[in-house]
Amino acid sequence: MLESPSAARAWRRSHVSGALFGLTRLLRDPFGQLLTLGVVAVALLLPALGLLALERVNAAASAWRPSGDLTVFLAAGEPIERAVEVADSLNGRPEVIATEVRSPDDALAELRRLSDFAEALSALDANPMPALVIVRLSPLGAENIDALKQELASLPSVDWVQVDKRWLERLEALLDAAQRAVLLAAAILALAVLLVVGNTIRLEIAEKREEIVTLKLLGATDATVRRPFLYIGLWYGVVGALLSLLLVWLSLRWLQPALADLAASYGNDLALTGLGARGGLALVGYGAALGWLGALVASSRHLRLAEPK
Amino acid sequence: MLESPSAARAWRRSHVSGALFGLTRLLRDPFGQLLTLGVVAVALLLPALGLLALERVNAAASAWRPSGDLTVFLAAGEPIERAVEVADSLNGRPEVIATEVRSPDDALAELRRLSDFAEALSALDANPMPALVIVRLSPLGAENIDALKQELASLPSVDWVQVDKRWLERLEALLDAAQRAVLLAAAILALAVLLVVGNTIRLEIAEKREEIVTLKLLGATDATVRRPFLYIGLWYGVVGALLSLLLVWLSLRWLQPALADLAASYGNDLALTGLGARGGLALVGYGAALGWLGALVASSRHLRLAEPK
Amino acid sequence: MSIRFELVSKRFEDREALGDISFMVEPGEFVFVTGHSGAGKSTLLKLLALIERPTAGIIEVFGERLSKIPRRQLARYRRQLGLVFQDHRLLMDRSAFENVALPLRLDGYSEEAIARRVPTALAQVGLGGRERAFPAQLSTGEQQRLGIARAVVAAPKLLLADEPTGNLDPQLAVEIMELFVSLKSQGTTVVVASHDLPLIQKIRRRTIVLERGRQIDDFRPEDAHA
Amino acid sequence: MSIRFELVSKRFEDREALGDISFMVEPGEFVFVTGHSGAGKSTLLKLLALIERPTAGIIEVFGERLSKIPRRQLARYRRQLGLVFQDHRLLMDRSAFENVALPLRLDGYSEEAIARRVPTALAQVGLGGRERAFPAQLSTGEQQRLGIARAVVAAPKLLLADEPTGNLDPQLAVEIMELFVSLKSQGTTVVVASHDLPLIQKIRRRTIVLERGRQIDDFRPEDAHA
Ligand SMILES: Nc1ncnc2c1ncn2[C@@H]1O[C@H](COP(=O)(O)OP(=O)(O)OP(=O)(O)O)[C@@H](O)[C@H]1O
Ligand SMILES: Nc1ncnc2c1ncn2[C@@H]1O[C@H](COP(=O)(O)OP(=O)(O)OP(=O)(O)O)[C@@H](O)[C@H]1O
Ligand SMILES: [Mg+2]
Ligand SMILES: [Mg+2]
C-alpha cells in the first residue's frame, strides 16, 4: 500500500518539527526569554573572558620576567665595570640565558618606583645602592640554582646574591588562584544555566500540560513528547552562546583601550585576542550541551506530572 | 437579611486567602522554587555583605591613619633627641592632635616591610634613613597644611617634610569605587530579582490560566484575581530575605577567622558585626518590596493573556 | 425588561455566527435557545455574558446597555449572572464544596450562609454528600451538575445555561430543567441553550430557534406554563 | 476476540466505580455502554484505553492482557485505538487539519496520504472546508465532531467513543452513529458510551447497561443488525 505508515518517517518528522518548534518558541517571545537567554549568555561570557584573560596573562608573564632569576649585588663602591665583567663571565655558560647590568642609579630608581617612600628616598644624600647584575637562567641553571648562588657569592667583588623567584611565585600562585576562581565560577554559572533552562522548560511543560496528556493518549511515545522540549533547551544554549560571543566581542572592544595603556606601561603586548573560530565553536557546543542537559533534567522531572491521570 | 453579601468581607477574605495561597504555594514545592529563592537570597546577600564590609573598612580607615598627615624627615645624622624636640614643640599647638617619633632603625624597618627589595636593603652597609617625626593634624591643621609644611621645613634640623595624604586618598578612592561597585551590583541584582520573580509569577499564571479565566467569568475583579500572585511575589521576597539573613550570618562566621588574622596584623578591630535588628528588618522589607514589584510587573504583563476569550 | 436584543449581529472574521437577532425577555421568563450544532446558541449566550462583543446591534440587560459597561464594571455585572458553561469550567484544585461556594465568597457572604447554602445547592443537583470530592473525581455528568449548582447557588438575576444537560441522561435532564423553572419564584430569568429537542418538547416553554445564525422561530407552545 | 472483561472491578478510594464486570466483544462488533450519570461508562472505556488500571479482574484486548503491557509499550498499544473523549481533548494551538492529521503523523504516514485522508475524515463529520479553523473557532458540537474525525482517520482496530454525541442534535447524532457502524467494513470494533436512550433505541445494537458500577443488562435487540 502506498500510504503505509513508517516508524522511521515518524521519527524523522518528530525531530524536524521538534527543532522547528523549539526555535519558533524562542523567537516568538524573545522578551519573555530575556532572563533565560541573559543568564545563559552571562554564564558563558564570564568564564570565556576569564579564561581568555588568564591565557594572555600567562603568556605575558613568561615573556616579562625582566628581573631574571638571580640578582647579584656587587659590594658597595665597586664600579659598574666590575658588574660588566661578572656578566661577561656568566654569558658563555649553559646555565645562563641572559644577563643584564644595572648601575646604582638604575637600581635606586627601581627601588623608588616600588616603594611608598619615594619622596623620602629622594631626600637621601647619597645613593646607597650598589651596581647589580640580573641573571636569567636556563632550565639547567634553574636546576643548579643553589650551587650557582654559592659560586657567585664567593666572588670577591660580589657582596651578596639574591634569588628572585618571589614575585614569579606570587604571580603563579595568583594565576593559579585566579584559574580556580574562574573554574569555580564557571561551575556555579553552569548550574545557574541548568536551573534557569530547567525553569523555562518547566514553564513550557506547565503551559502545554493538557496537550502533552492528549498526545500521549493518542499514542505518542515519551521520547516524541519530550523531543520538542529538549530542542528548546538546545536552542536556548545555542542562542545564548551566540549572544555571549557577541558580548565577548563587545567586552574586548571596550577593554582594549585600557589594556593598551597597561600594555604600553609594561612595554608588552597584553592585547586580548578574540576566541577564534575553534573557541567560538567550542562555546556554542558547550552552551548547547548545557541547555540540552537542563531541558533533560527538567523534562524528566516535570513530564511525569503530565501523565494521563 | 442575616446572609447579606458584604463587599468588605469579600475584600478581607481575598487578602487572607491570597496571602495563605502564596505561602502554601511556596512551601509546597521548595525544591522547584530553589532557583527563585536562591536568586533572591543571593541578590540580597551580596549587597548586604558588601555594605557591611564597606562600613567596617570605613570605620577602620578613620581609626588607622598610623602614619599621620605629615612626616618630618630630619637631616641625616641629626640625633633622635632633636626629633623629640621637634615633636614637643608641635604638641601644644591647636593644629596638631598627636605626634610620634621614629628612630632611623624604625624607619628602615618600615621601608623594608613595604618594599620588595627587603633582602637587598638588608645588604646595605649603613642605614640611610634619618629620624622621623610623624604628625597627626587636627581639622584646623589640615586646613593650614601647606603653611605648616613650610614652617617645619624651614627648621634647621629638618631636611624635608612630606605630606602623607597619598595612601589615604588612595584608600578613599578605592572605597568610593568599591561603594559604587556594590551599588551597581545591588541594582543589577535587584533587576535579577524582578526578572526571576516575574518569571515565576509567569509560570504560576500559565499553570492557572484556565482557572483565572473562570474566576473572571464568575465575577471576580481584576484585583481579586491578581492578589494571590502579588502575595506570592511578596512571600518570595520575604523568605528569600530570611534566607539571605541566614547566609549573612553564615558568611560572617566563616569570614571571621580570616578577618581576625588580618585585624591582628593591623592591630585593629576589623571584626564584621551582623546587620542588627534594624538592618535585618530593612533587608526583609527590601526583599518584600522587590518581590512584590516583580509580581506586579509580571502580573500586569501576563494576566492580560488570561482574559475570557 | 430583562433582556433586549435589537438587530444584533456577530461576525468572526469570515463567518457570521449571528445575524440580525431581535427579541425581548421579561423578568422571570424561561427561554430555550435551540438550533443545530454551529447555529449560534453559545455565541448568543456569550454576548449576554460579555465574553464576546457584538459586531452590530444593541443588547440591553436589566435596562443597561452592555456596550456601555466599562472594563472595571465587568466583574460587578457578571456577579448578577449565573453561568453554566458547555465545558463546565470547574476549578480543578478546589473541592466540590469550594467550587459551589465561590460565587458566595466573591459576593462576600458570611461563612455561616455559605455553610448553609452550598449543601442545599449540591443536593438540588443530586450531588448531596459529594462535598469533599474534587472535580477530577467526578464523572462528566456529575461535573456538569456541579457547574449547575455553582450557577444557581447565589440566586442570580439572570441564569445563562449553555447545553446544561449535554452530559445527563433524559431523566436527570428533566430534573435539572425543573430546578431551573423553580428559580422563577426568586425572580431569576433563565436562558437555556440546548439542542435536546425531546427535552424541549417535554418542558414546553418559549423557544427561540436559530439556524446558521438567523432567528427562524420564536414560539411559545400553546399550553406553555406561564 | 476483540475485548474480554473477566470480573473486572475498579475502586476509587471509597467509591466502587465498576464491580465484577464480565463480557466479550467480537471483532467488528458495535456495542453501546449505557447507564445513568456516574454509572461507570467512562471508567469502563478508560480501563480499555489504559488511562486507568482495574483494581481486580482481567482485561484482554486483541488477545493481549492489558496488565502485562509495560509502560514502554503503552504508545504502541494506544496507536491501535481511536479515542473520542467526553471533553474532546483537541490541541488548541493546531488547526482542525493538524488535529486530525496527528494520528497519521504519529504512525508515520506520508504527507500525500495525510493530505488525502484528512479532508475525507473532516467531510465525514460535516466539517468539510473547516480545515484551517482552530478549535477555539469552532462551536462545541463542531469540536466534538473534530474529535470524532481524529479518532476514525487512522482506521483504528478499536474505536472507544465516550459520549460522542453529547453536544450534537439528534439528527447529527444519528449520522455519526451511522459513520461508526460503517467502520465495520474495515474491521473496526466499536464501543460507544452514551446516555442518549432515544439514540440507542434508534440504532438498535448490542447494549451493555450499567447501574452504579454493576452490569445489569447486556442485550441485543431482536432485530439488531448483525
Ligand atoms: N478519579 C476518580 N476518583 C474518585 N472517583 C471517581 C474517579 N473517577 C470517577 N469516579 C467516580 O466513579 C463513578 C463512575 O464514574 P464514570 O466517569 O465512569 O461515570 P459515567 O458513567 O461516565 O458518568 P457520566 O455519564 O456522568 O459521564 C462516579 O461516581 C465518579 O464520581
Ligand atoms: N471565536 C470564533 N472564531 C471563529 N468562528 C467562531 C468562533 N466562535 C464560534 N464560531 C463559529 O460561529 C458559529 C456559531 O458558533 P456557536 O458556538 O455559537 O454554535 P452553537 O450553536 O453553540 O453550536 P453547538 O451546539 O455545536 O455548541 C460556528 O460555526 C462556529 O464555528
Ligand atoms: Mg455551543
Ligand atoms: Mg462519563
XYZ file of N, CA, C and O in Angstrom, chain B residues 170-265:
384
model
N 44.236 57.328 48.279
C 44.044 56.086 47.518
C 42.975 55.234 48.154
O 42.085 54.710 47.500
N 43.064 55.076 49.461
C 42.089 54.243 50.160
C 40.694 54.808 49.952
O 39.736 54.074 49.679
N 40.613 56.157 50.051
C 39.291 56.740 49.891
C 38.757 56.544 48.475
O 37.584 56.224 48.288
N 39.626 56.706 47.502
C 39.220 56.475 46.115
C 38.781 55.026 45.944
O 37.772 54.722 45.293
N 39.546 54.143 46.571
C 39.239 52.719 46.485
C 37.883 52.430 47.113
O 37.042 51.730 46.546
N 37.674 52.993 48.306
C 36.407 52.770 48.992
C 35.255 53.338 48.179
O 34.184 52.749 48.087
N 35.514 54.483 47.583
C 34.499 55.096 46.754
C 34.134 54.186 45.588
O 32.956 53.932 45.321
N 35.154 53.685 44.923
C 34.925 52.781 43.786
C 34.206 51.530 44.262
O 33.268 51.053 43.608
N 34.631 51.030 45.427
C 34.000 49.824 45.957
C 32.533 50.080 46.235
O 31.673 49.256 45.918
N 32.250 51.261 46.797
C 30.861 51.592 47.095
C 30.013 51.650 45.832
O 28.928 51.089 45.768
N 30.579 52.310 44.823
C 29.865 52.339 43.550
C 29.634 50.946 43.009
O 28.563 50.606 42.520
N 30.672 50.100 43.092
C 30.563 48.736 42.576
C 29.467 47.990 43.324
O 28.647 47.296 42.716
N 29.447 48.166 44.656
C 28.426 47.478 45.448
C 27.040 47.955 45.045
O 26.117 47.155 44.866
N 26.887 49.260 44.851
C 25.560 49.775 44.485
C 25.154 49.316 43.097
O 24.011 48.947 42.865
N 26.126 49.311 42.181
C 25.830 48.833 40.829
C 25.412 47.370 40.882
O 24.410 46.954 40.278
N 26.194 46.575 41.636
C 25.856 45.163 41.776
C 24.471 45.017 42.380
O 23.663 44.201 41.933
N 24.174 45.853 43.388
C 22.854 45.782 44.024
C 21.762 46.071 43.011
O 20.725 45.399 42.983
N 22.003 47.049 42.142
C 20.986 47.393 41.143
C 20.790 46.255 40.157
O 19.659 45.865 39.835
N 21.919 45.685 39.690
C 21.814 44.573 38.748
C 21.097 43.396 39.403
O 20.233 42.749 38.809
N 21.454 43.148 40.649
C 20.839 42.020 41.345
C 19.361 42.277 41.612
O 18.547 41.350 41.568
N 19.017 43.531 41.869
C 17.597 43.854 42.046
C 16.842 43.556 40.755
O 15.746 42.993 40.767
N 17.464 43.898 39.628
C 16.854 43.592 38.342
C 16.692 42.086 38.178
O 15.663 41.591 37.698
N 17.728 41.354 38.614
C 17.653 39.903 38.529
C 16.488 39.377 39.361
O 15.775 38.465 38.937
N 16.282 39.988 40.541
C 15.152 39.565 41.380
C 13.845 39.824 40.653
O 12.974 38.959 40.582
N 13.720 41.011 40.069
C 12.485 41.321 39.348
C 12.254 40.291 38.250
O 11.154 39.774 38.083
N 13.318 39.981 37.507
C 13.160 39.051 36.392
C 12.800 37.656 36.882
O 11.924 36.999 36.342
N 13.487 37.201 37.926
C 13.287 35.811 38.324
C 11.951 35.656 39.046
O 11.241 34.667 38.839
N 11.575 36.642 39.857
C 10.249 36.573 40.480
C 9.187 36.704 39.394
O 8.205 35.962 39.371
N 9.435 37.607 38.456
C 8.496 37.764 37.351
C 8.312 36.472 36.586
O 7.198 36.092 36.232
N 9.410 35.779 36.346
C 9.340 34.518 35.616
C 8.519 33.491 36.375
O 7.740 32.739 35.790
N 8.699 33.478 37.686
C 7.956 32.514 38.495
C 6.470 32.836 38.478
O 5.630 31.944 38.360
N 6.160 34.113 38.568
C 4.756 34.515 38.521
C 4.163 34.144 37.166
O 3.026 33.681 37.062
N 4.981 34.315 36.130
C 4.533 33.939 34.801
C 4.186 32.447 34.760
O 3.176 32.035 34.180
N 5.046 31.649 35.388
C 4.794 30.205 35.457
C 3.491 29.928 36.184
O 2.647 29.156 35.725
N 3.318 30.597 37.320
C 2.093 30.407 38.102
C 0.866 30.757 37.266
O -0.124 30.031 37.261
N 0.960 31.883 36.570
C -0.189 32.328 35.790
C -0.472 31.350 34.664
O -1.622 31.002 34.386
N 0.608 30.868 34.038
C 0.436 29.903 32.955
C -0.248 28.646 33.476
O -1.144 28.090 32.839
N 0.174 28.207 34.680
C -0.404 26.980 35.235
C -1.868 27.183 35.602
O -2.644 26.248 35.610
N -2.248 28.425 35.929
C -3.596 28.662 36.429
C -4.444 29.424 35.421
O -5.481 29.978 35.771
N -3.992 29.457 34.172
C -4.678 30.279 33.185
C -6.183 30.026 33.139
O -6.987 30.940 33.274
N -6.555 28.774 32.977
C -7.974 28.443 32.849
C -8.739 28.862 34.099
O -9.857 29.366 34.021
N -8.100 28.640 35.242
C -8.751 28.963 36.496
C -9.005 30.466 36.610
O -10.054 30.901 37.085
N -8.020 31.232 36.151
C -8.149 32.688 36.207
C -9.312 33.152 35.342
O -10.136 33.973 35.757
N -9.385 32.586 34.114
C -10.481 32.950 33.220
C -11.810 32.626 33.888
O -12.742 33.429 33.888
N -11.889 31.442 34.482
C -13.130 31.039 35.134
C -13.491 32.008 36.254
O -14.637 32.445 36.374
N -12.491 32.362 37.062
C -12.766 33.297 38.158
C -13.322 34.614 37.626
O -14.286 35.168 38.160
N -12.718 35.096 36.540
C -13.213 36.363 35.987
C -14.634 36.209 35.479
O -15.462 37.107 35.650
N -14.907 35.057 34.857
C -16.265 34.843 34.347
C -17.275 34.771 35.479
O -18.436 35.106 35.304
N -16.825 34.338 36.647
C -17.744 34.253 37.774
C -17.866 35.589 38.497
O -18.579 35.689 39.484
N -17.137 36.603 38.006
C -17.340 37.930 38.576
C -16.261 38.364 39.550
O -16.464 39.303 40.303
N -15.111 37.675 39.544
C -14.006 38.153 40.377
C -13.403 39.387 39.708
O -13.249 39.432 38.489
N -13.076 40.401 40.513
C -12.458 41.599 39.943
C -11.014 41.309 39.578
O -10.413 40.339 40.048
N -10.452 42.178 38.734
C -9.048 42.021 38.360
C -8.166 42.013 39.600
O -7.230 41.211 39.713
N -8.487 42.902 40.547
C -7.662 42.994 41.752
C -7.714 41.690 42.539
O -6.705 41.204 43.038
N -8.895 41.111 42.638
C -9.043 39.857 43.377
C -8.240 38.744 42.711
O -7.579 37.948 43.384
N -8.311 38.701 41.395
C -7.601 37.657 40.670
C -6.092 37.832 40.846
O -5.344 36.871 40.972
N -5.671 39.085 40.894
C -4.253 39.367 40.920
C -3.643 39.165 42.304
O -2.455 38.894 42.434
N -4.450 39.355 43.321
C -3.941 39.396 44.687
C -3.062 38.206 45.067
O -1.945 38.402 45.568
N -3.515 36.962 44.821
C -2.665 35.836 45.224
C -1.288 35.895 44.575
O -0.296 35.525 45.205
N -1.207 36.385 43.355
C 0.088 36.420 42.668
C 1.002 37.468 43.285
O 2.200 37.263 43.436
N 0.407 38.609 43.671
C 1.215 39.624 44.351
C 1.732 39.069 45.675
O 2.883 39.296 46.050
N 0.875 38.317 46.360
C 1.328 37.733 47.624
C 2.439 36.717 47.388
O 3.367 36.611 48.184
N 2.328 35.963 46.314
C 3.418 35.024 46.023
C 4.730 35.787 45.916
O 5.749 35.420 46.518
N 4.711 36.881 45.140
C 5.930 37.675 44.983
C 6.430 38.195 46.317
O 7.620 38.116 46.637
N 5.490 38.694 47.118
C 5.843 39.208 48.435
C 6.512 38.123 49.272
O 7.583 38.348 49.869
N 5.933 36.954 49.274
C 6.495 35.872 50.085
C 7.867 35.460 49.586
O 8.759 35.136 50.364
N 8.015 35.423 48.279
C 9.350 35.124 47.743
C 10.362 36.093 48.311
O 11.442 35.715 48.739
N 10.005 37.379 48.281
C 10.908 38.398 48.797
C 11.207 38.167 50.262
O 12.368 38.197 50.691
N 10.160 37.894 51.057
C 10.345 37.742 52.493
C 11.178 36.495 52.792
O 12.173 36.552 53.531
N 10.785 35.363 52.205
C 11.515 34.124 52.501
C 12.944 34.220 51.963
O 13.907 33.798 52.623
N 13.090 34.805 50.766
C 14.434 34.990 50.221
C 15.274 35.864 51.149
O 16.464 35.583 51.382
N 14.673 36.902 51.708
C 15.410 37.796 52.602
C 15.802 37.058 53.880
O 16.928 37.205 54.381
N 14.888 36.252 54.408
C 15.217 35.488 55.616
C 16.380 34.550 55.325
O 17.325 34.403 56.106
N 16.304 33.919 54.148
C 17.390 33.034 53.723
C 18.692 33.810 53.644
O 19.756 33.328 54.047
N 18.627 35.018 53.114
C 19.859 35.790 52.952
C 20.379 36.249 54.307
O 21.594 36.362 54.493
N 19.477 36.480 55.280
C 19.943 36.792 56.635
C 20.742 35.621 57.188
O 21.814 35.794 57.784
N 20.210 34.415 56.962
C 20.928 33.209 57.386
C 22.291 33.158 56.712
O 23.327 32.874 57.345
N 22.315 33.451 55.420
C 23.572 33.393 54.675
C 24.548 34.458 55.172
O 25.750 34.209 55.266
N 24.038 35.654 55.489
C 24.899 36.701 56.036
C 25.576 36.179 57.302
O 26.795 36.261 57.471
N 24.759 35.596 58.159
C 25.276 35.092 59.431
C 26.341 34.022 59.189
O 27.424 34.057 59.768
N 26.025 33.095 58.273
C 26.989 32.033 57.974
C 28.277 32.610 57.388
O 29.382 32.212 57.777
N 28.130 33.550 56.458
C 29.319 34.146 55.831
C 30.184 34.809 56.885
O 31.414 34.691 56.862
N 29.548 35.527 57.804
C 30.322 36.241 58.820
C 31.075 35.245 59.701
O 32.252 35.426 59.995
N 30.392 34.166 60.094
C 31.073 33.144 60.889
C 32.275 32.583 60.156
O 33.301 32.263 60.722
N 32.100 32.426 58.853
C 33.122 31.787 58.042
C 34.277 32.750 57.783
O 35.438 32.365 57.732
N 33.933 34.030 57.633
C 34.967 35.019 57.338
C 35.718 35.424 58.601
O 36.857 35.885 58.530
N 35.082 35.276 59.740
C 35.633 35.811 60.977
C 37.104 35.433 61.223
O 37.911 36.323 61.482
N 37.479 34.141 61.155
C 38.883 33.791 61.449
C 39.860 34.530 60.542
O 40.837 35.131 61.009
N 39.567 34.533 59.246
C 40.454 35.214 58.307
C 40.557 36.701 58.654
O 41.648 37.287 58.655
N 39.416 37.295 58.976
C 39.411 38.711 59.312
C 40.171 38.973 60.613
O 40.866 39.982 60.750
N 40.012 38.034 61.542
C 40.707 38.194 62.811
C 42.218 38.249 62.574
O 42.920 39.105 63.123
N 42.739 37.356 61.739
C 44.162 37.368 61.385
C 44.563 38.727 60.838
O 45.512 39.360 61.285
N 43.795 39.143 59.842
C 44.085 40.396 59.176
C 44.079 41.536 60.196
O 44.981 42.376 60.229
N 43.035 41.514 61.007
C 42.891 42.573 62.001
C 44.096 42.582 62.939
O 44.657 43.635 63.252
N 44.504 41.375 63.351
C 45.646 41.268 64.249
C 46.878 41.919 63.623
O 47.608 42.671 64.265
N 47.095 41.670 62.345
C 48.299 42.182 61.696
C 48.250 43.706 61.596
O 49.256 44.353 61.392
